[in-house]
CSV table of C-alpha atoms in Angstrom, one decimal:
chain,number,residue,atom,x,y,z
A,1210,MET,CA,20.1,5.0,-39.3
A,1211,ARG,CA,16.5,4.7,-38.2
A,1212,SER,CA,15.9,2.5,-41.2
A,1213,ALA,CA,18.6,0.1,-39.8
A,1214,VAL,CA,16.6,-0.2,-36.6
A,1215,ASN,CA,13.4,-0.8,-38.6
A,1216,ASP,CA,15.2,-3.5,-40.7
A,1217,LEU,CA,16.5,-5.2,-37.6
A,1218,LEU,CA,13.1,-5.2,-35.8
A,1219,GLY,CA,11.0,-5.6,-38.9
A,1220,ALA,CA,12.1,-9.0,-40.2
A,1221,TYR,CA,9.4,-11.7,-39.6
A,1222,ASP,CA,8.5,-15.2,-40.5
A,1223,LYS,CA,4.7,-15.1,-40.6
A,1224,LEU,CA,1.9,-12.5,-40.9
A,1225,ILE,CA,-1.4,-12.8,-39.0
A,1226,MET,CA,-4.3,-10.8,-40.3
A,1227,ASP,CA,-6.2,-9.1,-37.4
A,1228,PRO,CA,-9.5,-7.2,-37.9
A,1229,VAL,CA,-8.4,-4.5,-35.5
A,1230,HIS,CA,-4.7,-3.9,-36.3
A,1231,GLY,CA,-4.3,-5.4,-39.8
A,1232,GLY,CA,-1.2,-7.4,-40.5
A,1233,ILE,CA,0.7,-8.5,-37.4
A,1234,PRO,CA,4.2,-9.9,-38.1
A,1235,LEU,CA,5.6,-12.8,-36.0
A,1236,TYR,CA,9.1,-14.2,-35.4
A,1237,ARG,CA,9.8,-17.9,-35.6
A,1238,HIS,CA,10.0,-18.3,-31.8
A,1239,GLU,CA,6.8,-16.5,-31.4
A,1240,ILE,CA,5.1,-18.9,-33.7
A,1241,GLN,CA,6.3,-21.7,-31.6
A,1242,VAL,CA,4.8,-20.0,-28.5
A,1243,ILE,CA,1.5,-19.5,-30.3
A,1244,ASP,CA,1.4,-23.1,-31.5
A,1245,HIS,CA,1.8,-24.5,-28.0
A,1246,PRO,CA,-1.3,-26.2,-26.6
A,1247,LEU,CA,-1.3,-23.9,-23.5
A,1248,PHE,CA,-1.5,-20.9,-25.7
A,1249,GLN,CA,-3.9,-22.4,-28.3
A,1250,ARG,CA,-6.4,-22.9,-25.4
A,1251,LEU,CA,-6.9,-19.1,-25.5
A,1252,ARG,CA,-8.8,-19.6,-28.7
A,1253,ASN,CA,-11.6,-21.1,-26.5
A,1254,ILE,CA,-11.7,-18.4,-23.9
A,1255,CYS,CA,-13.8,-15.3,-24.6
A,1256,GLN,CA,-12.2,-12.0,-24.0
A,1257,ASN,CA,-15.3,-10.7,-22.2
A,1258,ASP,CA,-16.8,-13.8,-20.5
A,1259,ILE,CA,-20.4,-13.9,-21.8
A,1260,LEU,CA,-20.7,-10.3,-22.9
A,1261,SER,CA,-21.9,-11.6,-26.3
A,1262,LEU,CA,-25.3,-12.4,-24.7
A,1263,VAL,CA,-25.7,-8.6,-24.6
A,1264,PHE,CA,-23.4,-7.4,-27.5
A,1265,PRO,CA,-23.7,-10.3,-30.0
A,1266,GLY,CA,-20.5,-9.4,-31.8
A,1267,ALA,CA,-18.3,-9.7,-28.7
A,1268,THR,CA,-17.3,-13.2,-29.3
A,1269,HIS,CA,-13.6,-12.4,-29.7
A,1270,SER,CA,-11.1,-14.5,-27.8
A,1271,ARG,CA,-8.1,-14.0,-25.5
A,1272,PHE,CA,-6.0,-15.6,-28.2
A,1273,LEU,CA,-6.2,-12.7,-30.7
A,1274,HIS,CA,-6.2,-10.1,-27.9
A,1275,SER,CA,-2.9,-11.5,-26.7
A,1276,ILE,CA,-1.4,-11.2,-30.2
A,1277,GLY,CA,-2.8,-7.7,-30.5
A,1278,VAL,CA,-1.2,-6.7,-27.2
A,1279,MET,CA,2.1,-7.9,-28.5
A,1280,HIS,CA,1.7,-5.8,-31.6
A,1281,VAL,CA,0.7,-2.7,-29.7
A,1282,GLY,CA,3.6,-3.2,-27.2
A,1283,THR,CA,6.0,-3.4,-30.1
A,1284,ARG,CA,4.6,-0.2,-31.6
A,1285,MET,CA,4.9,1.6,-28.3
A,1286,PHE,CA,8.6,0.8,-27.9
A,1287,ARG,CA,9.5,1.4,-31.5
A,1288,SER,CA,7.6,4.7,-31.6
A,1289,MET,CA,9.6,6.0,-28.6
A,1290,ILE,CA,12.9,4.8,-30.2
A,1291,ASP,CA,12.0,6.4,-33.5
A,1292,ALA,CA,11.0,9.7,-31.8
A,1293,TYR,CA,14.2,9.8,-29.8
A,1294,LEU,CA,16.4,9.3,-32.9
A,1295,ARG,CA,14.4,11.9,-34.8
A,1296,GLU,CA,14.9,14.5,-32.1
A,1297,ARG,CA,18.6,13.7,-31.6
A,1298,GLN,CA,19.2,14.1,-35.3
A,1299,LEU,CA,17.9,17.7,-35.2
A,1300,SER,CA,20.9,18.7,-33.1
A,1301,GLU,CA,23.6,16.1,-33.8
A,1302,GLN,CA,24.5,13.3,-36.1
A,1303,THR,CA,23.4,10.0,-34.5
A,1304,ASP,CA,24.9,6.7,-35.5
A,1305,LEU,CA,23.9,3.5,-33.7
A,1306,SER,CA,26.6,1.0,-32.8
A,1307,LEU,CA,26.1,-2.7,-33.1
A,1308,SER,CA,25.8,-3.0,-29.4
A,1309,GLN,CA,23.0,-0.4,-29.3
A,1310,LEU,CA,21.2,-2.2,-32.1
A,1311,ASP,CA,21.6,-5.5,-30.3
A,1312,ALA,CA,20.2,-3.9,-27.1
A,1313,ILE,CA,17.2,-2.4,-28.8
A,1314,ASP,CA,16.5,-5.7,-30.5
A,1315,TYR,CA,16.8,-7.8,-27.3
A,1316,LEU,CA,14.5,-5.4,-25.3
A,1317,ALA,CA,11.9,-5.2,-28.1
A,1318,LYS,CA,11.7,-9.0,-28.4
A,1319,THR,CA,11.5,-9.4,-24.6
A,1320,ILE,CA,8.5,-6.9,-24.6
A,1321,ARG,CA,6.8,-8.8,-27.4
A,1322,LEU,CA,6.9,-12.1,-25.5
A,1323,GLY,CA,5.9,-10.5,-22.2
A,1324,CYS,CA,2.9,-9.0,-24.0
A,1325,LEU,CA,2.1,-12.2,-25.8
A,1326,LEU,CA,2.0,-14.3,-22.6
A,1327,HIS,CA,0.5,-11.7,-20.2
A,1328,ASP,CA,-3.0,-13.3,-20.3
A,1329,SER,CA,-2.0,-16.9,-20.8
A,1330,GLY,CA,-3.1,-17.9,-17.3
A,1331,HIS,CA,-6.8,-16.8,-17.8
A,1332,SER,CA,-9.2,-19.7,-17.2
A,1333,SER,CA,-12.7,-20.2,-18.4
A,1334,PHE,CA,-14.8,-17.0,-18.9
A,1335,SER,CA,-11.7,-14.9,-18.0
A,1336,HIS,CA,-12.3,-12.7,-14.8
A,1337,GLN,CA,-15.7,-14.2,-13.9
A,1338,PHE,CA,-14.0,-17.6,-13.3
A,1339,THR,CA,-12.0,-16.6,-10.3
A,1340,GLN,CA,-14.9,-14.5,-8.9
A,1341,ALA,CA,-17.1,-17.6,-8.6
A,1342,ARG,CA,-17.3,-18.6,-4.9
A,1343,ARG,CA,-16.4,-22.3,-5.3
A,1344,ILE,CA,-13.5,-21.5,-7.7
A,1345,HIS,CA,-12.2,-18.9,-5.3
A,1346,ASP,CA,-12.2,-21.4,-2.5
A,1347,LEU,CA,-10.4,-23.9,-4.8
A,1348,MET,CA,-7.7,-21.4,-5.7
A,1349,SER,CA,-7.3,-20.4,-2.1
A,1350,ARG,CA,-6.3,-23.9,-1.0
A,1351,PRO,CA,-3.0,-23.4,1.0
A,1352,ASP,CA,-0.9,-25.9,-1.0
A,1353,ARG,CA,-2.3,-25.0,-4.4
A,1354,PHE,CA,0.8,-22.9,-5.3
A,1355,ASP,CA,3.2,-25.7,-4.4
A,1356,ASP,CA,1.2,-28.2,-6.4
A,1357,LEU,CA,1.2,-25.9,-9.4
A,1358,TRP,CA,5.0,-25.6,-9.3
A,1359,ASN,CA,5.7,-29.2,-8.3
A,1360,GLY,CA,9.2,-30.2,-9.4
A,1361,VAL,CA,10.1,-26.6,-10.6
A,1362,ASP,CA,12.0,-24.0,-8.7
A,1363,TYR,CA,9.5,-21.1,-8.5
A,1364,SER,CA,11.9,-18.9,-6.5
A,1365,VAL,CA,13.4,-17.8,-9.8
A,1366,TYR,CA,10.2,-15.8,-10.4
A,1367,HIS,CA,8.6,-15.4,-6.9
A,1368,SER,CA,10.4,-14.4,-3.8
A,1369,GLU,CA,7.6,-15.8,-1.6
A,1370,ARG,CA,4.4,-17.9,-1.9
A,1371,PRO,CA,1.4,-15.7,-2.7
A,1372,GLU,CA,-1.4,-16.0,-0.1
A,1373,GLU,CA,-4.0,-16.2,-2.9
A,1374,LEU,CA,-3.7,-17.2,-6.5
A,1375,GLU,CA,-4.9,-15.0,-9.3
A,1376,HIS,CA,-4.8,-15.4,-13.1
A,1377,GLU,CA,-1.5,-13.5,-13.2
A,1378,HIS,CA,0.2,-16.3,-11.2
A,1379,TYR,CA,-1.1,-18.8,-13.7
A,1380,SER,CA,0.2,-16.7,-16.5
A,1381,VAL,CA,3.7,-16.9,-15.0
A,1382,ARG,CA,3.4,-20.7,-14.6
A,1383,VAL,CA,2.1,-21.1,-18.2
A,1384,ALA,CA,4.9,-18.8,-19.6
A,1385,HIS,CA,7.5,-20.8,-17.8
A,1386,GLU,CA,6.1,-24.1,-19.3
A,1387,VAL,CA,5.8,-22.7,-22.8
A,1388,LEU,CA,9.1,-20.9,-23.0
A,1389,SER,CA,10.9,-23.9,-21.5
A,1390,SER,CA,9.5,-26.2,-24.1
A,1391,ILE,CA,10.4,-24.1,-27.2
A,1392,GLY,CA,14.1,-23.6,-26.4
A,1393,LEU,CA,14.0,-19.8,-26.3
A,1394,GLU,CA,17.8,-19.7,-25.9
A,1395,SER,CA,18.1,-20.5,-29.6
A,1396,ALA,CA,16.4,-17.1,-30.3
A,1397,GLY,CA,19.0,-15.4,-28.2
A,1398,LEU,CA,16.6,-14.7,-25.3
A,1399,ASP,CA,16.3,-15.7,-21.7
A,1400,PRO,CA,12.9,-16.8,-20.3
A,1401,ARG,CA,13.7,-15.1,-17.0
A,1402,ASP,CA,13.8,-11.7,-18.6
A,1403,VAL,CA,10.4,-12.2,-20.4
A,1404,ILE,CA,8.7,-13.5,-17.2
A,1405,GLY,CA,10.4,-10.8,-15.2
A,1406,ILE,CA,8.4,-8.0,-16.9
A,1407,MET,CA,5.1,-9.8,-16.2
A,1408,GLU,CA,2.9,-9.1,-13.1
A,1409,THR,CA,3.5,-10.7,-9.7
A,1410,THR,CA,7.2,-11.6,-10.4
A,1411,ASP,CA,10.4,-10.6,-8.8
A,1412,VAL,CA,13.2,-11.7,-11.1
A,1413,ARG,CA,16.9,-11.2,-11.2
A,1414,PRO,CA,17.6,-10.5,-14.9
A,1415,SER,CA,20.1,-12.5,-16.9
A,1416,GLU,CA,23.6,-11.2,-17.6
A,1417,ALA,CA,22.5,-10.6,-21.2
A,1418,PHE,CA,19.6,-8.4,-20.1
A,1419,CYS,CA,21.9,-6.5,-17.7
A,1420,ARG,CA,24.4,-5.8,-20.5
A,1421,HIS,CA,21.8,-4.7,-22.9
A,1422,ALA,CA,20.0,-2.6,-20.3
A,1423,ARG,CA,23.2,-0.7,-19.5
A,1424,THR,CA,23.8,-0.1,-23.2
A,1425,PHE,CA,20.3,1.1,-23.7
A,1426,TRP,CA,20.4,3.4,-20.6
A,1427,ASN,CA,23.7,5.0,-21.8
A,1428,PHE,CA,22.2,5.5,-25.2
A,1429,ILE,CA,18.9,7.0,-24.0
A,1430,ALA,CA,20.0,9.1,-21.0
A,1431,GLY,CA,23.2,10.5,-22.5
A,1432,GLU,CA,24.9,12.9,-20.1
A,1433,ASP,CA,22.6,11.8,-17.2
A,1434,ALA,CA,23.8,8.2,-17.7
A,1435,GLU,CA,27.4,9.5,-17.4
A,1436,SER,CA,26.8,11.5,-14.3
A,1437,GLY,CA,27.7,8.6,-12.0
A,1438,VAL,CA,24.6,9.1,-9.9
A,1439,LEU,CA,23.3,5.6,-10.7
A,1440,SER,CA,25.4,2.6,-10.2
A,1441,GLU,CA,25.6,-0.1,-12.9
A,1442,ALA,CA,23.6,-2.4,-10.5
A,1443,ASP,CA,20.7,0.0,-10.6
A,1444,THR,CA,20.3,0.2,-14.3
A,1445,PRO,CA,18.8,-3.2,-15.2
A,1446,ARG,CA,16.0,-2.8,-12.6
A,1447,LEU,CA,15.1,0.6,-14.0
A,1448,VAL,CA,15.0,-0.8,-17.6
A,1449,MET,CA,13.0,-3.8,-16.5
A,1450,ASP,CA,10.5,-1.5,-14.8
A,1451,LEU,CA,10.2,0.5,-18.1
A,1452,LEU,CA,9.4,-2.7,-20.0
A,1453,SER,CA,6.9,-3.8,-17.3
A,1454,SER,CA,5.0,-0.5,-17.7
A,1455,ILE,CA,4.5,-1.3,-21.4
A,1456,VAL,CA,3.1,-4.7,-20.6
A,1457,SER,CA,1.1,-3.5,-17.6
A,1458,GLY,CA,0.9,0.1,-16.6
A,1459,GLU,CA,-1.3,3.2,-16.7
A,1460,ILE,CA,-0.8,3.5,-20.4
A,1461,ASP,CA,-0.1,-0.1,-21.5
A,1462,ALA,CA,-0.4,-2.3,-24.5
A,1463,ASP,CA,-3.0,-4.4,-22.8
A,1464,ARG,CA,-5.5,-1.6,-22.2
A,1465,ALA,CA,-4.9,-0.1,-25.6
A,1466,ASP,CA,-5.7,-3.3,-27.4
A,1467,TYR,CA,-8.7,-4.4,-25.3
A,1468,MET,CA,-10.3,-1.0,-25.6
A,1469,LEU,CA,-10.0,-0.9,-29.4
A,1470,ARG,CA,-10.9,-4.6,-29.7
A,1471,ASP,CA,-13.8,-4.6,-27.3
A,1472,GLY,CA,-15.2,-1.5,-28.8
A,1473,PHE,CA,-14.9,-2.9,-32.4
A,1474,HIS,CA,-16.5,-6.2,-31.6
A,1475,SER,CA,-19.2,-4.7,-29.4
A,1476,SER,CA,-20.0,-2.3,-32.2
A,1477,VAL,CA,-19.8,0.7,-29.9
A,1478,THR,CA,-17.6,3.8,-30.4
A,1479,ILE,CA,-17.0,5.0,-26.8
A,1480,GLY,CA,-13.9,2.8,-26.5
A,1481,GLY,CA,-12.3,4.5,-29.4
A,1482,PHE,CA,-9.2,6.7,-29.2
A,1483,ASN,CA,-6.5,7.7,-31.6
A,1484,LEU,CA,-3.8,5.1,-31.0
A,1485,ASP,CA,-1.5,6.6,-33.7
A,1486,HIS,CA,-1.6,10.0,-32.1
A,1487,LEU,CA,-1.0,8.6,-28.6
A,1488,LEU,CA,2.0,6.5,-29.7
A,1489,SER,CA,3.6,9.3,-31.7
A,1490,ASN,CA,3.7,11.5,-28.6
A,1491,LEU,CA,5.1,8.9,-26.2
A,1492,ARG,CA,8.7,9.4,-25.1
A,1493,PHE,CA,11.2,7.9,-22.7
A,1494,GLY,CA,11.3,9.7,-19.4
A,1495,TRP,CA,13.9,9.5,-16.7
A,1496,ASP,CA,15.0,11.1,-13.5
A,1497,VAL,CA,18.3,10.0,-11.9
A,1498,ARG,CA,17.4,11.7,-8.6
A,1499,GLU,CA,14.5,9.4,-7.8
A,1500,PRO,CA,15.7,7.2,-9.7
A,1501,TRP,CA,13.0,6.7,-12.3
A,1502,LEU,CA,12.8,5.4,-15.9
A,1503,GLY,CA,9.4,5.2,-17.5
A,1504,LEU,CA,7.0,6.6,-20.1
A,1505,ALA,CA,6.5,10.3,-20.7
A,1506,ILE,CA,4.0,12.1,-22.9
A,1507,THR,CA,4.6,15.4,-24.7
A,1508,GLN,CA,2.4,18.3,-24.0
A,1509,LYS,CA,1.0,18.0,-27.5
A,1510,GLY,CA,-0.1,14.5,-26.8
A,1511,LEU,CA,-2.0,15.2,-23.6
A,1512,GLY,CA,-5.2,15.4,-25.5
A,1513,ALA,CA,-4.6,11.8,-26.8
A,1514,LEU,CA,-3.9,10.6,-23.3
A,1515,GLU,CA,-7.1,12.2,-21.9
A,1516,ASP,CA,-9.1,10.5,-24.7
A,1517,PHE,CA,-7.4,7.2,-23.8
A,1518,VAL,CA,-8.2,7.4,-20.1
A,1519,TYR,CA,-11.8,8.8,-20.6
A,1520,SER,CA,-12.6,6.2,-23.2
A,1521,ARG,CA,-11.6,3.4,-20.8
A,1522,HIS,CA,-13.8,5.0,-18.1
A,1523,GLN,CA,-16.8,5.1,-20.5
A,1524,MET,CA,-16.2,1.5,-21.6
A,1525,TYR,CA,-16.7,0.5,-18.0
A,1526,ARG,CA,-19.8,2.6,-17.5
A,1527,LYS,CA,-21.5,1.8,-20.8
A,1528,VAL,CA,-20.3,-1.7,-21.8
A,1529,TYR,CA,-18.7,-3.7,-19.0
A,1530,ALA,CA,-21.2,-2.4,-16.4
A,1531,HIS,CA,-24.2,-2.6,-18.7
A,1532,LYS,CA,-27.2,-3.6,-16.6
A,1533,THR,CA,-27.9,-6.8,-18.6
A,1534,ALA,CA,-24.3,-7.7,-18.8
A,1535,LEU,CA,-23.7,-7.5,-15.0
A,1536,GLY,CA,-26.9,-9.6,-14.5
A,1537,PHE,CA,-25.5,-12.3,-16.8
A,1538,ASP,CA,-22.2,-12.2,-15.0
A,1539,TRP,CA,-24.0,-12.9,-11.7
A,1540,LEU,CA,-25.9,-15.8,-13.3
A,1541,LEU,CA,-22.6,-17.1,-14.8
A,1542,ARG,CA,-20.9,-17.2,-11.5
A,1543,GLU,CA,-23.8,-19.0,-9.9
A,1544,ALA,CA,-23.9,-21.5,-12.8
A,1545,ILE,CA,-20.2,-22.2,-12.3
A,1546,ASN,CA,-20.8,-22.8,-8.6
A,1547,GLU,CA,-23.8,-25.1,-9.6
A,1548,VAL,CA,-21.9,-27.4,-11.9
A,1549,LEU,CA,-19.1,-27.7,-9.3
A,1550,GLU,CA,-21.6,-29.4,-7.1
A,1551,ASP,CA,-20.9,-32.5,-9.2
A,1552,PRO,CA,-18.0,-34.3,-7.4
A,1553,GLU,CA,-16.6,-35.5,-10.7
A,1554,ILE,CA,-16.4,-32.0,-12.2
A,1555,PHE,CA,-15.1,-30.6,-9.0
A,1556,ASP,CA,-12.3,-33.1,-8.8
A,1557,TRP,CA,-11.4,-32.5,-12.5
A,1558,VAL,CA,-11.3,-28.7,-12.1
A,1559,ASP,CA,-9.3,-29.1,-9.0
A,1560,THR,CA,-6.7,-31.3,-10.9
A,1561,CYS,CA,-6.6,-28.8,-13.8
A,1562,LEU,CA,-5.8,-26.0,-11.5
A,1563,SER,CA,-2.8,-27.8,-10.0
A,1564,ASP,CA,-1.2,-29.6,-13.0
A,1565,MET,CA,0.0,-27.9,-16.2
A,1566,ARG,CA,-0.5,-31.2,-18.0
A,1567,TYR,CA,-4.3,-30.6,-17.8
A,1568,PHE,CA,-4.6,-26.8,-17.4
A,1569,ALA,CA,-5.4,-26.5,-21.1
A,1570,GLU,CA,-8.7,-28.3,-20.5
A,1571,LEU,CA,-10.1,-25.3,-18.6
A,1572,THR,CA,-11.9,-23.5,-21.4
A,1573,ASP,CA,-15.3,-21.9,-21.9
A,1574,SER,CA,-16.3,-25.0,-23.9
A,1575,PHE,CA,-15.8,-27.3,-20.9
A,1576,PHE,CA,-18.3,-25.3,-18.8
A,1577,TRP,CA,-20.8,-24.7,-21.6
A,1578,GLU,CA,-21.1,-28.5,-21.9
A,1579,ALA,CA,-21.5,-28.8,-18.1
A,1580,PHE,CA,-24.2,-26.0,-18.2
A,1581,ARG,CA,-26.1,-27.9,-20.9
A,1582,LYS,CA,-25.9,-31.1,-18.9
A,1583,VAL,CA,-27.3,-29.4,-15.7
A,1584,SER,CA,-29.9,-27.5,-17.7
A,1585,ARG,CA,-31.4,-30.7,-19.2
A,1586,LYS,CA,-31.8,-32.2,-15.7
A,1587,LYS,CA,-32.9,-29.0,-13.8
A,1588,PRO,CA,-35.1,-26.6,-15.8
A,1589,GLY,CA,-35.0,-24.2,-12.8
A,1590,SER,CA,-31.2,-23.9,-12.7
A,1591,TYR,CA,-28.8,-21.1,-13.2
A,1592,SER,CA,-27.3,-23.2,-16.0
A,1593,ARG,CA,-30.6,-23.1,-17.8
A,1594,CYS,CA,-30.5,-19.3,-17.6
A,1595,ILE,CA,-27.1,-19.2,-19.3
A,1596,VAL,CA,-27.9,-21.8,-21.9
A,1597,ASP,CA,-31.3,-20.3,-22.9
A,1598,ARG,CA,-30.4,-16.6,-22.2
A,1599,VAL,CA,-32.9,-16.1,-19.4
A,1600,LYS,CA,-31.8,-12.8,-17.9
A,1601,LEU,CA,-32.3,-11.2,-14.5
A,1602,ASN,CA,-35.1,-8.6,-14.6
A,1603,HIS,CA,-33.6,-5.2,-13.9
A,1604,LEU,CA,-35.3,-3.1,-11.3
A,1605,ASP,CA,-33.2,-0.1,-10.6
A,1606,THR,CA,-29.7,1.5,-10.8
A,1607,ARG,CA,-27.9,3.6,-8.2
A,1608,GLU,CA,-24.3,4.9,-8.0
A,1609,ASP,CA,-21.7,5.0,-5.2
A,1610,LEU,CA,-23.8,3.3,-2.5
A,1611,SER,CA,-22.0,1.9,0.5
A,1612,PRO,CA,-22.6,-1.8,1.5
A,1613,ALA,CA,-25.2,-0.6,4.0
A,1614,GLY,CA,-26.8,1.6,1.4
A,1615,ILE,CA,-27.0,-1.3,-1.1
A,1616,ARG,CA,-28.6,-3.5,1.6
A,1617,ASP,CA,-31.1,-0.7,2.5
A,1618,HIS,CA,-32.1,0.0,-1.1
A,1619,SER,CA,-32.5,-3.7,-1.8
A,1620,ASN,CA,-34.8,-4.1,1.2
A,1621,TRP,CA,-36.8,-1.0,0.2
A,1622,LEU,CA,-37.3,-2.4,-3.3
A,1623,SER,CA,-38.5,-5.7,-2.0
A,1624,ARG,CA,-41.0,-3.9,0.3
A,1625,GLU,CA,-42.3,-1.5,-2.4
A,1626,LEU,CA,-42.7,-4.3,-5.0
A,1627,ASN,CA,-44.0,-6.9,-2.6
A,1628,LEU,CA,-41.1,-9.2,-3.2
A,1629,ASP,CA,-39.4,-11.7,-1.0
A,1630,PRO,CA,-36.1,-10.1,0.0
A,1631,GLY,CA,-34.3,-13.2,-1.2
A,1632,GLN,CA,-35.6,-12.5,-4.8
A,1633,VAL,CA,-33.7,-9.2,-5.1
A,1634,VAL,CA,-30.2,-9.5,-6.5
A,1635,THR,CA,-27.6,-6.8,-6.5
A,1636,CYS,CA,-24.5,-6.5,-8.7
A,1637,SER,CA,-21.9,-3.8,-8.5
A,1638,MET,CA,-18.9,-2.7,-10.7
A,1639,ARG,CA,-16.4,0.0,-10.1
A,1640,ALA,CA,-16.1,2.2,-13.2
A,1641,ARG,CA,-12.4,2.8,-13.1
A,1642,PHE,CA,-11.0,6.1,-14.2
A,1643,SER,CA,-7.3,6.4,-13.7
A,1644,ASN,CA,-4.5,6.1,-11.1
A,1645,ILE,CA,-3.0,9.3,-12.3
A,1646,GLN,CA,-2.7,11.4,-9.2
A,1647,ASP,CA,-0.1,13.8,-7.8
A,1648,ASN,CA,1.9,10.9,-6.4
A,1649,PHE,CA,1.5,8.7,-9.4
A,1650,ASN,CA,4.9,7.8,-10.9
A,1651,GLY,CA,4.0,5.7,-13.9
A,1652,ILE,CA,3.9,8.5,-16.6
A,1653,LYS,CA,4.9,12.1,-16.6
A,1654,VAL,CA,4.7,15.1,-19.0
A,1655,LEU,CA,7.8,15.9,-21.0
A,1656,VAL,CA,8.2,19.7,-21.2
A,1657,ARG,CA,10.9,21.4,-23.4
A,1658,ASP,CA,12.3,24.8,-22.8
A,1659,PRO,CA,11.6,26.8,-26.0
A,1660,ILE,CA,14.9,28.6,-25.8
A,1661,ASN,CA,17.6,26.1,-24.8
A,1662,ARG,CA,15.6,23.0,-25.8
A,1663,LYS,CA,16.3,21.3,-22.5
A,1664,ARG,CA,13.8,18.7,-21.3
A,1665,SER,CA,12.2,18.5,-17.9
A,1666,LEU,CA,9.5,16.2,-16.5
A,1667,ARG,CA,6.4,17.4,-14.7
A,1668,LYS,CA,3.6,15.6,-12.9
A,1669,ILE,CA,0.6,15.2,-15.2
A,1670,THR,CA,-1.7,16.9,-12.6
A,1671,ASP,CA,0.6,20.0,-12.7
A,1672,ILE,CA,0.0,20.4,-16.4
A,1673,SER,CA,-3.6,19.1,-17.0
A,1674,ALA,CA,-6.7,19.7,-14.9
A,1675,PHE,CA,-8.5,17.0,-16.7
A,1676,PHE,CA,-7.6,14.2,-14.3
A,1677,SER,CA,-9.0,16.0,-11.3
A,1678,LYS,CA,-12.4,16.2,-12.9
A,1679,PHE,CA,-13.2,12.5,-12.8
A,1680,SER,CA,-12.8,9.7,-10.3
A,1681,ASP,CA,-13.8,6.0,-9.9
A,1682,GLY,CA,-17.4,5.4,-9.3
A,1683,THR,CA,-19.4,2.3,-8.3
A,1684,ILE,CA,-22.4,1.4,-10.4
A,1685,ASN,CA,-25.0,-0.7,-8.5
A,1686,HIS,CA,-27.7,-2.6,-10.3
A,1687,PHE,CA,-30.7,-4.2,-8.6
A,1688,TYR,CA,-32.6,-7.1,-10.2
A,1689,VAL,CA,-35.4,-9.6,-9.4
A,1690,ARG,CA,-34.7,-13.3,-10.2
A,1691,PRO,CA,-36.5,-14.6,-13.2
A,1692,ASP,CA,-39.5,-17.0,-12.8
A,1693,VAL,CA,-37.5,-20.0,-13.8
A,1694,LEU,CA,-35.4,-19.5,-10.6
A,1695,LYS,CA,-38.3,-18.8,-8.4
A,1696,THR,CA,-39.9,-22.1,-9.2
A,1697,GLY,CA,-36.7,-24.2,-9.7
């Protein structure tokens, strides 16, 4: 019967060839999403802002990353379904009903679209864009959110106005625009359910989702689903939380793809981990007492999970927080602030951030042209540093300094090197490890009794000491401004 599931989920209309994952199949409605101008704009947004100035191969885009996340999310869900059916068949004959097949298909396609659109709201240079001071001020304008949703009822997705807009809020707005334009209902899906598993949303799922969620829960949880502890009203939210954790969680499709992709294009190996081994050991986990439905890992798969988490930590330390890369990130933010001093550019960016008709204009290419324009007029500009790859000169690196410690060390460097204090630049990045702690509820370890084969869930920190050995750490780099900025 597993082959029936594979047939149902495996039919596709197009195949995209990806350098990381190989062939990635697409459904017709997904092709329509990808062909939409608001999604096509992701071709012109680099996955890692300007990391290519340090790792020349890192020119890959948000476009292919988003498609890769969709592919990994599909593999995660199907791998858990396949493992569940395989284990059930060891003890009993398992035949799937049509309603169960429909439920699995609906949830799988919802996951795929949620993964595909999860980064659709990123603007120029990805995360560095919103960290630029003048962009942050623009996005913090009190009526920005209302302007963005002008004429559209945003309460379907957001229970209240956010105080400050982030790229996740724009992803929701883009997803609504794209899914509304392609007629998703013809594919048997509801846009609310797709957007409901994306970050920042609070959605009441459709009747179709609720029906499929209950069918799925009854199929997966078996006797626990029949216990009556959970009401029918509880089930859809539990299933939606499960799907959300695949899109954005502690072990999610986003992280799995960007670690493999960033490592591949940066030509480094520290972001590598065995995705096949990790996926083959993922299981559905649930606890009706909490209640909780989420991802579980087998004891055999703990090593793969540890590799996954540690590889991400090392990517932060060795690639994303590379001393030259963080220096260029600082220059990039200042260059963005610089070009926004032009009232015409400022007004245009302001318009693009409030109107979906023009949001597609916000790409890396737009700002590269602006940088070149400023660079020609002002040789001593931040834009010139970006265009001609004039880097900040690295002085020193320290870890885990407090704000006061950073200030003191910066002053000490300026005194020792006879520099004007204003010439010393500091950049910091938190090298993230993991949120897996004793109270973390995103993933648990699935333990089976060797005698009665009954399953139980344990906290990861009860089974593995690995996660107590490491923690987040802040890397602080200190630089001196290049001569071009001193004389500009």
